[in-house]
Amino acid sequence: GAMELAGKVAVLVLLVGLVAADEPPKVEVYSRKRAVAGEENTLNCFVSGFHPPKIDITLLKNGQPMSDVKYADMSFNEKWYFQRLVYVPFTPQKGDTYACRVVHSALPEPQVFQW
C-alpha cells in the first residue's frame, strides 16, 4: 500500500544521503562545432559529479541570461552523483562573451565559467 511505498522511498532517500556526500559540480563549457563568427552553433554547458541534485544552471551572453535555453534530463551515475547538459543555439560574434553560471549548495558562491 501507500505506507509501504512511503517507507521504501524514505529508505532510498536515506541510502542516497549516506552514499553521496555534498560534492561541487565539475563544469565544462564548449561549442558543439568549431566556433566561427557569424555561423550558427550550439553552446553547451555540461555539469557533472554534483550532489545534492538541486542546482541552478544559467547560460549567459555578455553577462545576461540567454533565451531559448534547453535543459536535458538530469541523470546520475552509479555513485549517485548527478549530471546535466544545458544547451542553446547561438551564433557567436566577435566581441561577445559567453559563460555558464552555476549555483549549488556545495559551492561557496555562484561560479561563472567562461566559454
XYZ file of C-alpha atoms in Angstrom:
115
model
C 0.000 0.000 0.000
C 0.911 3.684 0.129
C 2.519 3.450 3.578
C 4.776 0.634 2.448
C 5.786 2.642 -0.623
C 6.492 5.729 1.509
C 8.728 3.587 3.716
C 10.658 2.311 0.707
C 11.112 5.835 -0.651
C 12.362 7.049 2.746
C 14.904 4.215 2.849
C 16.064 5.036 -0.685
C 16.490 8.723 0.186
C 18.405 7.742 3.319
C 20.696 5.464 1.307
C 21.375 8.157 -1.279
C 22.170 10.589 1.529
C 24.663 8.131 3.013
C 26.288 7.206 -0.292
C 26.917 10.664 -1.689
C 28.479 13.496 0.240
C 27.922 17.083 -0.872
C 30.016 17.409 -3.980
C 30.534 20.553 -6.062
C 29.890 20.284 -9.795
C 32.527 19.961 -12.479
C 31.624 22.352 -15.295
C 32.600 22.227 -18.965
C 31.542 24.962 -21.409
C 32.063 24.187 -25.090
C 30.533 24.693 -28.529
C 29.199 21.730 -30.499
C 31.376 22.529 -33.505
C 34.389 24.737 -34.035
C 33.292 28.308 -33.461
C 33.309 30.649 -36.448
C 31.983 34.206 -36.041
C 28.617 34.582 -37.766
C 27.979 30.826 -38.109
C 25.201 29.054 -36.215
C 26.397 26.750 -33.474
C 25.274 25.279 -30.159
C 26.684 26.350 -26.800
C 26.838 23.513 -24.259
C 27.338 23.618 -20.514
C 27.866 20.117 -19.115
C 27.691 19.983 -15.331
C 28.612 16.702 -13.654
C 29.574 14.958 -10.437
C 27.414 17.044 -8.101
C 25.270 16.203 -5.095
C 22.632 17.065 -3.926
C 20.693 17.269 -7.227
C 19.324 20.788 -6.641
C 21.289 23.047 -8.979
C 20.764 26.269 -10.905
C 22.490 26.499 -14.306
C 22.277 29.671 -16.411
C 23.853 30.345 -19.808
C 24.980 33.957 -20.167
C 25.701 36.153 -23.174
C 27.601 39.316 -22.236
C 26.556 38.692 -18.628
C 22.808 38.402 -19.370
C 20.768 35.172 -19.249
C 20.187 33.748 -22.737
C 16.750 32.791 -24.066
C 15.695 29.505 -25.742
C 17.942 27.521 -23.408
C 17.234 23.772 -23.386
C 17.712 21.522 -20.365
C 18.430 17.840 -20.952
C 17.053 15.452 -18.337
C 19.115 15.185 -15.200
C 20.824 11.826 -14.872
C 23.073 10.239 -12.297
C 25.959 7.817 -12.329
C 26.475 4.664 -10.300
C 27.822 6.655 -7.328
C 24.623 8.757 -7.120
C 26.343 11.885 -8.402
C 24.232 13.890 -10.799
C 24.897 15.361 -14.218
C 23.015 17.642 -16.581
C 23.555 19.156 -20.014
C 22.238 22.651 -20.704
C 22.488 23.975 -24.250
C 21.328 26.791 -26.506
C 21.549 27.529 -30.236
C 23.732 30.585 -30.787
C 25.683 32.470 -33.428
C 28.964 33.687 -31.949
C 30.021 37.214 -32.901
C 33.346 38.924 -32.323
C 33.295 40.778 -29.010
C 30.501 38.729 -27.443
C 31.306 36.769 -24.296
C 29.545 33.575 -23.262
C 29.557 31.831 -19.912
C 27.771 29.294 -17.751
C 26.804 30.319 -14.202
C 26.261 27.557 -11.679
C 24.664 27.872 -8.234
C 24.957 24.810 -5.976
C 24.964 24.202 -2.214
C 28.479 22.681 -2.320
C 29.870 25.896 -3.867
C 30.588 28.811 -1.515
C 29.159 31.253 -4.083
C 27.843 31.182 -7.669
C 30.614 30.238 -10.091
C 30.894 31.587 -13.627
C 32.738 29.521 -16.234
C 33.732 31.386 -19.403
C 33.493 29.786 -22.820
